PDB file of C-alpha atoms in Angstrom:
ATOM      1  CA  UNK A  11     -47.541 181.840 154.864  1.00  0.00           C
ATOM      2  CA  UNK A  12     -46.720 181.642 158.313  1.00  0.00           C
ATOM      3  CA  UNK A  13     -50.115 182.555 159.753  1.00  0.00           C
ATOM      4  CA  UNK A  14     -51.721 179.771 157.780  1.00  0.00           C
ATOM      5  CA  UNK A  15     -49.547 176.896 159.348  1.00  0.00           C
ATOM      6  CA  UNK A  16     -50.701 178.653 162.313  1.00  0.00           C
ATOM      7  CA  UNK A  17     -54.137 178.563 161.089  1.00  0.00           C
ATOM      8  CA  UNK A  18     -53.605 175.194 159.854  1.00  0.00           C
ATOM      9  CA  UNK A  19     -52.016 173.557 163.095  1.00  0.00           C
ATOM     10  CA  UNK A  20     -54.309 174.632 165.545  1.00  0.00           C
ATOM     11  CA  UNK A  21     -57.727 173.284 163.930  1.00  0.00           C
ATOM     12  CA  UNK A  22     -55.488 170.504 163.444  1.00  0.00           C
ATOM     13  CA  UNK A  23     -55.081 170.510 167.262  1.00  0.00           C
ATOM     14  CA  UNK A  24     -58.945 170.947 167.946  1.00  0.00           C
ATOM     15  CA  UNK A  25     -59.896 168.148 165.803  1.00  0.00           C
ATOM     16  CA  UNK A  26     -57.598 166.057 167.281  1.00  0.00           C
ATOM     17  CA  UNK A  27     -59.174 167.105 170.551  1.00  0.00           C
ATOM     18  CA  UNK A  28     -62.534 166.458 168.728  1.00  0.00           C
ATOM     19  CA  UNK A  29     -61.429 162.818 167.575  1.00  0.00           C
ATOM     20  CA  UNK A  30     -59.867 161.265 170.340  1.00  0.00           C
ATOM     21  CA  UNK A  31     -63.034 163.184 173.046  1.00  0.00           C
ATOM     22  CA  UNK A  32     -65.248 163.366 171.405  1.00  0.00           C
ATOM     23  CA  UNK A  33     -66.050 160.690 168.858  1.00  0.00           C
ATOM     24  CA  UNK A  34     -64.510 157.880 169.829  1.00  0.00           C
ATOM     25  CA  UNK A  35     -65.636 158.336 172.912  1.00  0.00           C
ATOM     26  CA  UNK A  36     -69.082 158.323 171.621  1.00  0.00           C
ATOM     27  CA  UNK A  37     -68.360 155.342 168.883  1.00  0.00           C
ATOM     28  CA  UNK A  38     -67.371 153.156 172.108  1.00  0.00           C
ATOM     29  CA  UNK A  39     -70.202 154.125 174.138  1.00  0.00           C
ATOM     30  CA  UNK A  40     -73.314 155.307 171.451  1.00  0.00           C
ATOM     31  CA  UNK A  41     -76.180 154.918 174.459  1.00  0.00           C
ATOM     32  CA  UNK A  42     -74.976 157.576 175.725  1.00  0.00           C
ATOM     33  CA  UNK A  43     -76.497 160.091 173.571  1.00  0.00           C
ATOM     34  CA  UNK A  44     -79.467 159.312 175.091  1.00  0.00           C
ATOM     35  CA  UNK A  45     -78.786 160.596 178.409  1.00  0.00           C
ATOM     36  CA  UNK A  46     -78.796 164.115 176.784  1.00  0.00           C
ATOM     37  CA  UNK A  47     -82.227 163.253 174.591  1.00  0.00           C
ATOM     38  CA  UNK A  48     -84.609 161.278 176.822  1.00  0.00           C
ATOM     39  CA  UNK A  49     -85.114 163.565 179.338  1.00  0.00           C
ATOM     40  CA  UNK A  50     -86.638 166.647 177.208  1.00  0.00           C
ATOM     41  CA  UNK A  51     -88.176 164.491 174.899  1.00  0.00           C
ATOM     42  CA  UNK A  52     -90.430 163.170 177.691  1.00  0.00           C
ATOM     43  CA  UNK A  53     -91.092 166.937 178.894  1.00  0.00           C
ATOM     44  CA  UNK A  54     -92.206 167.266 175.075  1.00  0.00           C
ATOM     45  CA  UNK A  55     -94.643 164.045 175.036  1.00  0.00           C
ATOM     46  CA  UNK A  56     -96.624 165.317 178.272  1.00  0.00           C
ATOM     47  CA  UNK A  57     -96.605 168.772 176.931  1.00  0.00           C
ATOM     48  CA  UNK A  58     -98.010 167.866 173.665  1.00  0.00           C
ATOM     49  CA  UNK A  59    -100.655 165.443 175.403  1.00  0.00           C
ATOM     50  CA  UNK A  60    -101.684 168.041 177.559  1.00  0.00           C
ATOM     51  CA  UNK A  61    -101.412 170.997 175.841  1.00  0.00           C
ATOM     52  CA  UNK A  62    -101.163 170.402 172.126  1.00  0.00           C
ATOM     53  CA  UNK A  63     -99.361 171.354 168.603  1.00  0.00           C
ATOM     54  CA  UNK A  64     -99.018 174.957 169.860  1.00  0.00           C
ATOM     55  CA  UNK A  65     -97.535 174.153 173.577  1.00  0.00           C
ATOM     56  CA  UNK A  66     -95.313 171.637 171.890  1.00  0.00           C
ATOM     57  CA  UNK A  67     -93.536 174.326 170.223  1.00  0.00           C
ATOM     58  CA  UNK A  68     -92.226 175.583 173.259  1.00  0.00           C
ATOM     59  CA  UNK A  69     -91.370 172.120 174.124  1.00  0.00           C
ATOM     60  CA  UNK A  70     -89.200 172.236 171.555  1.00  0.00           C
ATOM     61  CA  UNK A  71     -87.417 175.149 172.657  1.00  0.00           C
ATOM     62  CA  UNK A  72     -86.938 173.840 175.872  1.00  0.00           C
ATOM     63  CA  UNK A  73     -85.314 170.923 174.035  1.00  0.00           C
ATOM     64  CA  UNK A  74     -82.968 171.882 171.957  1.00  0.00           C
ATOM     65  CA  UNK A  75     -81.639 174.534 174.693  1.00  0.00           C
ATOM     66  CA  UNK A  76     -81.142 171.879 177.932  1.00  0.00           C
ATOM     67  CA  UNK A  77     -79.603 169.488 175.165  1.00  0.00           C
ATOM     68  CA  UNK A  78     -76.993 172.149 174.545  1.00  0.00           C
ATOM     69  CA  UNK A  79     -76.847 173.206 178.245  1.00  0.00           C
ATOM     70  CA  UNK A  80     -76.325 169.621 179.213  1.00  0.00           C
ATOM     71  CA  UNK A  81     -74.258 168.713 176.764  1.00  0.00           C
ATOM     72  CA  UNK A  82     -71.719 171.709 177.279  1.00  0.00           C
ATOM     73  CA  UNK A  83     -72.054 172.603 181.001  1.00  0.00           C
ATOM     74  CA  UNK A  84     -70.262 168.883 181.427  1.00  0.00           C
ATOM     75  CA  UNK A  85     -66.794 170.142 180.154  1.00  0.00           C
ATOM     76  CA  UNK A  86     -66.695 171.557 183.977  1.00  0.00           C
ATOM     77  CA  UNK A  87     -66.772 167.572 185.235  1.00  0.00           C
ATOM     78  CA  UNK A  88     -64.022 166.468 182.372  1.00  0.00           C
ATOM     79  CA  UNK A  89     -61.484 169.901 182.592  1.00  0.00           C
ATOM     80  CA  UNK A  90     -61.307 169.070 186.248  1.00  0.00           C
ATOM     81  CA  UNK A  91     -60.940 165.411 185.833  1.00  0.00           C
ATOM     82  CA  UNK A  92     -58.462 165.661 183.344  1.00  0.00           C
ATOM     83  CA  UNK A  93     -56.510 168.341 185.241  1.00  0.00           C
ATOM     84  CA  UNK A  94     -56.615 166.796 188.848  1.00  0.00           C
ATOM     85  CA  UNK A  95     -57.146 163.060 187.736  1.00  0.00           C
ATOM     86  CA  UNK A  96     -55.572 162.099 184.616  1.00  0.00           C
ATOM     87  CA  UNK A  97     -53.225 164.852 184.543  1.00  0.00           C
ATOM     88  CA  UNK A  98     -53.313 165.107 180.569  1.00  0.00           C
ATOM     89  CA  UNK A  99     -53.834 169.042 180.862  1.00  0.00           C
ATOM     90  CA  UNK A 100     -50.189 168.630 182.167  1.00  0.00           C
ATOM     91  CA  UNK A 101     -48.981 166.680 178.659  1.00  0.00           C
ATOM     92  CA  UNK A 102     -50.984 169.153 176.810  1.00  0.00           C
ATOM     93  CA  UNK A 103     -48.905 172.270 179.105  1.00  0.00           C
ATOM     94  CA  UNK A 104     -45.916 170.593 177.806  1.00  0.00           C
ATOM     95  CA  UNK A 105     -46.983 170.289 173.677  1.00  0.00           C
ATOM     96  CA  UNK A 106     -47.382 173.177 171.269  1.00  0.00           C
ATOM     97  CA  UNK A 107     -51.159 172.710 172.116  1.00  0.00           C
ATOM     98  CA  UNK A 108     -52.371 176.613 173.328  1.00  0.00           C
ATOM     99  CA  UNK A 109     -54.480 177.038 175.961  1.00  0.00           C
ATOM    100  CA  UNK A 110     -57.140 178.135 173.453  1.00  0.00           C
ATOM    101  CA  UNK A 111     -57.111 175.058 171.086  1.00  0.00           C
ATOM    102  CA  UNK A 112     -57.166 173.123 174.228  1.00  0.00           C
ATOM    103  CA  UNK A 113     -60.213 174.728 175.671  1.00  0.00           C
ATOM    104  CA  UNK A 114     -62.267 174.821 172.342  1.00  0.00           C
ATOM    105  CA  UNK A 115     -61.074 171.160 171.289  1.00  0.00           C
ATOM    106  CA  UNK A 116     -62.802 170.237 174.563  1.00  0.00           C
ATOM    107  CA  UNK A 117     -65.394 172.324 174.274  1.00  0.00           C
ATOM    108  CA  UNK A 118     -66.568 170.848 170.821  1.00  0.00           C
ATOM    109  CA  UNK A 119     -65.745 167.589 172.127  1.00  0.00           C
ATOM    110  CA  UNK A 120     -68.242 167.537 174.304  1.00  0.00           C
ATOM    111  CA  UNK A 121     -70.751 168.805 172.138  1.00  0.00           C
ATOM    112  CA  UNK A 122     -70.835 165.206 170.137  1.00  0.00           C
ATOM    113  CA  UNK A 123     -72.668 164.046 173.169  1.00  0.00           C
ATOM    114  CA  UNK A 124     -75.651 166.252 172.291  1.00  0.00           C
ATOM    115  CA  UNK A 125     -75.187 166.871 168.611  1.00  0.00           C
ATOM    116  CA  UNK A 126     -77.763 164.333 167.452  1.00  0.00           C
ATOM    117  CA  UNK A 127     -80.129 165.974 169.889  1.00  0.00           C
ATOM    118  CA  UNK A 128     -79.651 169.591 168.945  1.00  0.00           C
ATOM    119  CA  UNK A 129     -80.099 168.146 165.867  1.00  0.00           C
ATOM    120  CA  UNK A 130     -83.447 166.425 165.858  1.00  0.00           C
ATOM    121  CA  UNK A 131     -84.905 169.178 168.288  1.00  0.00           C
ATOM    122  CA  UNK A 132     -84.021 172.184 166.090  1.00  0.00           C
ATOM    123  CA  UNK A 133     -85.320 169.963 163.021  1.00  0.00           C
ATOM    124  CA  UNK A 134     -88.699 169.776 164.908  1.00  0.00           C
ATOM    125  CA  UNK A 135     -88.313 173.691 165.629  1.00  0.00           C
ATOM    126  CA  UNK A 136     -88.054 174.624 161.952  1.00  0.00           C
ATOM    127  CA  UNK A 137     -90.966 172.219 160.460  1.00  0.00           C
ATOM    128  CA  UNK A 138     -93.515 173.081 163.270  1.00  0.00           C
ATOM    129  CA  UNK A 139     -92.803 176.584 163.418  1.00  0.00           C
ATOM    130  CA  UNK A 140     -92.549 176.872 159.800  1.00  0.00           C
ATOM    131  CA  UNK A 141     -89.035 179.311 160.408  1.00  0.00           C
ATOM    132  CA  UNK A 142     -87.860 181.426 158.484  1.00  0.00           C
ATOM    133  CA  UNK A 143     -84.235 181.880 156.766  1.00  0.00           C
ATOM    134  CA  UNK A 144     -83.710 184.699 159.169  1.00  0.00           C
ATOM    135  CA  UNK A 145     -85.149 182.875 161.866  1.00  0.00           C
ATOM    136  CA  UNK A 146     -83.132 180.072 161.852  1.00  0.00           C
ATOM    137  CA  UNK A 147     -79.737 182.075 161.085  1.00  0.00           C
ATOM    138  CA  UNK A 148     -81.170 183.923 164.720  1.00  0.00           C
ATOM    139  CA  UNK A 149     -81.993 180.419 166.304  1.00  0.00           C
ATOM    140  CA  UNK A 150     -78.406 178.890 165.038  1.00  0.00           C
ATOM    141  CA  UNK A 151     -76.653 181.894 166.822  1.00  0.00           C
ATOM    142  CA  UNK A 152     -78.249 182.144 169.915  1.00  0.00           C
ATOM    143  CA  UNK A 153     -77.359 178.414 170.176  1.00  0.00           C
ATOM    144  CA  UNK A 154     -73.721 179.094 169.593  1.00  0.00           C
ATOM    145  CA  UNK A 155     -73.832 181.979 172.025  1.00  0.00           C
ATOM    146  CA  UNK A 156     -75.186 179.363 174.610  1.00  0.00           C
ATOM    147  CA  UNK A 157     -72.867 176.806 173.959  1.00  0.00           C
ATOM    148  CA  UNK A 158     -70.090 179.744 174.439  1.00  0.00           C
ATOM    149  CA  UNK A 159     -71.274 180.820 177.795  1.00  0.00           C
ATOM    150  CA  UNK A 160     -72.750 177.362 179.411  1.00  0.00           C
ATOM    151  CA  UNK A 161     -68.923 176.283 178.282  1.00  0.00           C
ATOM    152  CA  UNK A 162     -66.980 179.273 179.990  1.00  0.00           C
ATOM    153  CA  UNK A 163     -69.403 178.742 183.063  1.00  0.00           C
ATOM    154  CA  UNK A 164     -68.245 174.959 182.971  1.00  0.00           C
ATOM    155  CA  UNK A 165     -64.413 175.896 182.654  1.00  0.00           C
ATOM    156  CA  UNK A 166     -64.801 178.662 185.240  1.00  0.00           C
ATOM    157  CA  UNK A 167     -66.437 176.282 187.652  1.00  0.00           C
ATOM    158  CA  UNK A 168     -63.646 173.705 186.859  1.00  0.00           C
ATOM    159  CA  UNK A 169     -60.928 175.573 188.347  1.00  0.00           C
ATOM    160  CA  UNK A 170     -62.334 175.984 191.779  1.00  0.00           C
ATOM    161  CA  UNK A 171     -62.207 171.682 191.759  1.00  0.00           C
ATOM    162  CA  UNK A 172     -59.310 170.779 194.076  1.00  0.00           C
ATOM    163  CA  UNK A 173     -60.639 166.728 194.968  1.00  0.00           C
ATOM    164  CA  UNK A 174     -62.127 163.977 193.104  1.00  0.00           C
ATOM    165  CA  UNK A 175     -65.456 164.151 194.821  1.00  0.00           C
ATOM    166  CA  UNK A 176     -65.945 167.675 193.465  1.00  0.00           C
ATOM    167  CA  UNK A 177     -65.938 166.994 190.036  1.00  0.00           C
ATOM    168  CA  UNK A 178     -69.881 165.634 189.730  1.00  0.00           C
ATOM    169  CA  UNK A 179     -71.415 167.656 192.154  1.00  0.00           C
ATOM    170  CA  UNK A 180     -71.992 170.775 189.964  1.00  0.00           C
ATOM    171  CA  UNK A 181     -73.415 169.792 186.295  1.00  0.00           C
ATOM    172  CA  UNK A 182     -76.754 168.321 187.069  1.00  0.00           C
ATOM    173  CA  UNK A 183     -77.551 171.472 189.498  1.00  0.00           C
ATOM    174  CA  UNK A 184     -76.338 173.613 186.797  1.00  0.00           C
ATOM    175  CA  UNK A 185     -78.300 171.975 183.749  1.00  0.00           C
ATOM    176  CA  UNK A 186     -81.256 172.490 186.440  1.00  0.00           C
ATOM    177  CA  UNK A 187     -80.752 175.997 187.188  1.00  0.00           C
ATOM    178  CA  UNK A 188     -80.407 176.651 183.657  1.00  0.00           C
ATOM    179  CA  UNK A 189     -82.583 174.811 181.536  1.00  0.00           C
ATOM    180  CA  UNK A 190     -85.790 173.860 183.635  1.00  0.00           C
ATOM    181  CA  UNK A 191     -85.883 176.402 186.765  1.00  0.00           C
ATOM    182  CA  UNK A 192     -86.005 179.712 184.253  1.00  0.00           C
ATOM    183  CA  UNK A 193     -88.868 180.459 181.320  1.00  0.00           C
ATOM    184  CA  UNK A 194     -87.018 177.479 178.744  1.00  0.00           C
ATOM    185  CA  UNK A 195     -90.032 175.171 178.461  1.00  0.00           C
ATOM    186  CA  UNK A 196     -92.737 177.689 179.461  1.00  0.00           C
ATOM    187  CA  UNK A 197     -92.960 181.356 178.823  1.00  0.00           C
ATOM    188  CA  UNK A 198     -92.010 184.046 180.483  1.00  0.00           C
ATOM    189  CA  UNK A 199     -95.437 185.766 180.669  1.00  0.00           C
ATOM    190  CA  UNK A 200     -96.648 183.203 183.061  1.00  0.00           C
ATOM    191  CA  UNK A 201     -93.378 184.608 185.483  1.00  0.00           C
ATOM    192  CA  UNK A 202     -95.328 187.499 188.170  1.00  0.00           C
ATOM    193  CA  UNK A 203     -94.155 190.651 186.845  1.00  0.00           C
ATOM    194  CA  UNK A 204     -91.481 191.048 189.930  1.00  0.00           C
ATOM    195  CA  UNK A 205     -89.757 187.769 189.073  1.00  0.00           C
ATOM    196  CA  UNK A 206     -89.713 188.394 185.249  1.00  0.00           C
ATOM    197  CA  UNK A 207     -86.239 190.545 185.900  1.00  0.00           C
ATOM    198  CA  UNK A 208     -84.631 187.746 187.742  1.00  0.00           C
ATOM    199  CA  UNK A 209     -85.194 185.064 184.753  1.00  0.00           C
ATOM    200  CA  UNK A 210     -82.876 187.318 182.921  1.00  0.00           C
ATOM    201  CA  UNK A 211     -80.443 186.127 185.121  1.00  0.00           C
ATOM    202  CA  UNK A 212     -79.845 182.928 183.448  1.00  0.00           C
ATOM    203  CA  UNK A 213     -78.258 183.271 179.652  1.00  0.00           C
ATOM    204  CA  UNK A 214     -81.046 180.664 178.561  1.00  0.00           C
ATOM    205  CA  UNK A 215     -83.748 182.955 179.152  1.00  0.00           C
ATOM    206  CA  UNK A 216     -82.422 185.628 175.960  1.00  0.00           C
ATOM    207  CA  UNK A 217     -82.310 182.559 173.601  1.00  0.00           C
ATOM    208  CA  UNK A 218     -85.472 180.937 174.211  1.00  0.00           C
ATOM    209  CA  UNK A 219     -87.143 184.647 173.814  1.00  0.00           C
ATOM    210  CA  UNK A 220     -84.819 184.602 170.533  1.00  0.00           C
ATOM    211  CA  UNK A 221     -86.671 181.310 169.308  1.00  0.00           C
ATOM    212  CA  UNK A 222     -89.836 182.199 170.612  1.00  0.00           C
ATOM    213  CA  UNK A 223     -90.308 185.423 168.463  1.00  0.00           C
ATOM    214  CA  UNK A 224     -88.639 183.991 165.757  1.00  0.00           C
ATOM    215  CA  UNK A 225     -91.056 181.011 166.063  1.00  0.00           C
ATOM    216  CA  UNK A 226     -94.212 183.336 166.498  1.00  0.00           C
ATOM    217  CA  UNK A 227     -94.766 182.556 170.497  1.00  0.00           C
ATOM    218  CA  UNK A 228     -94.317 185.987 171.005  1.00  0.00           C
ATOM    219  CA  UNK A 229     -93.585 189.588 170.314  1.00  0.00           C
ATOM    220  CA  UNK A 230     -90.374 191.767 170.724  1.00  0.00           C
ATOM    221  CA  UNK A 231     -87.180 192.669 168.921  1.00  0.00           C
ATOM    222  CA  UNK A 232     -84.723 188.896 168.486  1.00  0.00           C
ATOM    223  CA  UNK A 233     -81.754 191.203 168.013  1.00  0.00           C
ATOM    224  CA  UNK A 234     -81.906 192.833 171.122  1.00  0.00           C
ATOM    225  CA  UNK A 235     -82.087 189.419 172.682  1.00  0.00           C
ATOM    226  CA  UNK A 236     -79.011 188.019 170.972  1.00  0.00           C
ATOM    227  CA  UNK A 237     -77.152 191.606 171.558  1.00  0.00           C
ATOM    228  CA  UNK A 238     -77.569 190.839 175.507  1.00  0.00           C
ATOM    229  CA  UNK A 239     -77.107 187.044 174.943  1.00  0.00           C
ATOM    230  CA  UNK A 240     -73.546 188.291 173.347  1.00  0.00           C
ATOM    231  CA  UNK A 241     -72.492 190.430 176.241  1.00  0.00           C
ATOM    232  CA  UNK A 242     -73.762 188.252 178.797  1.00  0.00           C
ATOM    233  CA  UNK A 243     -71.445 185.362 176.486  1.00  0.00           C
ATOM    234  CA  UNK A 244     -67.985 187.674 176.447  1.00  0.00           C
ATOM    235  CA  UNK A 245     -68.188 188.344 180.281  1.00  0.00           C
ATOM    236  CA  UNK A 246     -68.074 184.799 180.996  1.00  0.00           C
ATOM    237  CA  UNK A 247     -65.820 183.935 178.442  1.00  0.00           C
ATOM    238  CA  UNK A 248     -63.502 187.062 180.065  1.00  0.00           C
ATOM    239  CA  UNK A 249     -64.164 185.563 183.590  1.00  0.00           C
ATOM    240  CA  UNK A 250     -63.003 181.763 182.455  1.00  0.00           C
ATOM    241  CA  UNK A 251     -59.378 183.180 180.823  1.00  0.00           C
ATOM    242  CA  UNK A 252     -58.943 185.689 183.459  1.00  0.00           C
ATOM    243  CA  UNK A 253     -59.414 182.275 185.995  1.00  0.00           C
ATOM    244  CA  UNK A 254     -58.342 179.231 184.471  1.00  0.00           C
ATOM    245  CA  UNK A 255     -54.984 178.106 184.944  1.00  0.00           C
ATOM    246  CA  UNK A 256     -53.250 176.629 181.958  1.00  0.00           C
ATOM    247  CA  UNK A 257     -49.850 175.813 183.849  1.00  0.00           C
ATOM    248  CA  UNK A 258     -51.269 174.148 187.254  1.00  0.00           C
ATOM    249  CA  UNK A 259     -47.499 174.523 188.576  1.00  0.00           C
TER     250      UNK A 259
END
């Protein structure tokens, strides 16, 4: 009985988080979805005009993976900002709230920006490559395993933040290095052979080859993929609670 008011209280707690964040942040400003959508959707319009049904498909990929890069890899601006700034991690240090609610509440919080994105780009995915149950159930993970790590690299990041002026230096340059600079839009066959290794650098590069076999772009074994994408996602997610600070005193 106990464990379920524990249960209970802390989703409670992270969609609270989720409310107050996330949506009504998004209900008073809606254009802002866009920032997350315009941007790959016109990398997909010149890659379908210049390269067709077939290049759009990686398109796609690209898409739906910087909209969840860019969309998650901002909780590193707003953890700082509400730690240094607004000093509501403090209230939160002082409430029930554990450090764990707090981090996923924001975490999903900031997903809303990008949720209609994900959403229309993985739609696209699934009717143009014609996916597969399997496929998708691969797809939906890998994005989850992204959203994980692009989030623990965003809180990690956050606690090095010790001014205002740090606090939008580091997302863009991020959301670059991870979603256009490694083989996202464009595959990883086109990479010289001594470069291929250093794509796998980025956690991006495991789920676009994830959605790339699954979507018939190429050959190779998705689980082993997601099995790296998973380590490479626990590491960081290690790194972030073994950093962050919940009690800034």
């Amino acid at each position: 009985m106990k464990v379920n008011e524990t249960i209970i209280k802390s989703v409670r707690c992270v969609f609270v988080l989720i409310w107050f964040h996330g949506y009504l942040a998004v209900k008073r400003s809606p254009f802002s979805i866009a920032n997350f959508v315009l941007t790959p959707l016109s990398i997909l319009f010149f890659i379908y005009i210049f390269g067709g049904a077939r290049a759009a498909t990686y398109g796609l990929i690209g898409g739906v993976l910087s909209v969840t890069v860019s969309s998650s890899i901002i909780v590193e601006t707003d953890a700082a900002f509400a730690r240094i700034v607004l000093r509501i991690q403090d209230m939160f240090v002082a409430s029930p709230v554990a450090p764990a609610e707090y981090a996923v509440g924001l975490a999903l919080s900031e997903l809303m920006n990008g949720i209609v994105g994900i959403a229309l780009f993985l739609f696209l995915l699934v009717r143009q490559a014609h996916t597969s149950a399997f496929g998708l159930s691969m797809v939906l993970a890998s994005l989850f395993l992204v959203w994980a790590c692009v989030t623990s690299l965003g809180f990690l990041i956050s606690s090095f933040a010790r001014d205002v002026r740090d606090l939008w230096v580091y997302s863009p340059i991020i959301t670059i290095l991870l979603s256009f600079v490694p083989p996202v839009y464009y595959p990883i066959s086109v990479l010289p052979s001594f470069v291929r290794p250093l794509a796998f650098l980025s956690p991006t590069t495991y789920a676009a080859q994830v959605m790339r076999i699954t979507s018939g772009l190429a050959t190779g074994n998705a689980q082993v993929y997601l099995g790296a994408l998973s380590l490479y996602t626990l590491v960081l997610v290690l790194l972030a609670s073994k950093r962050v600070k919940w009690r800034t005193s």
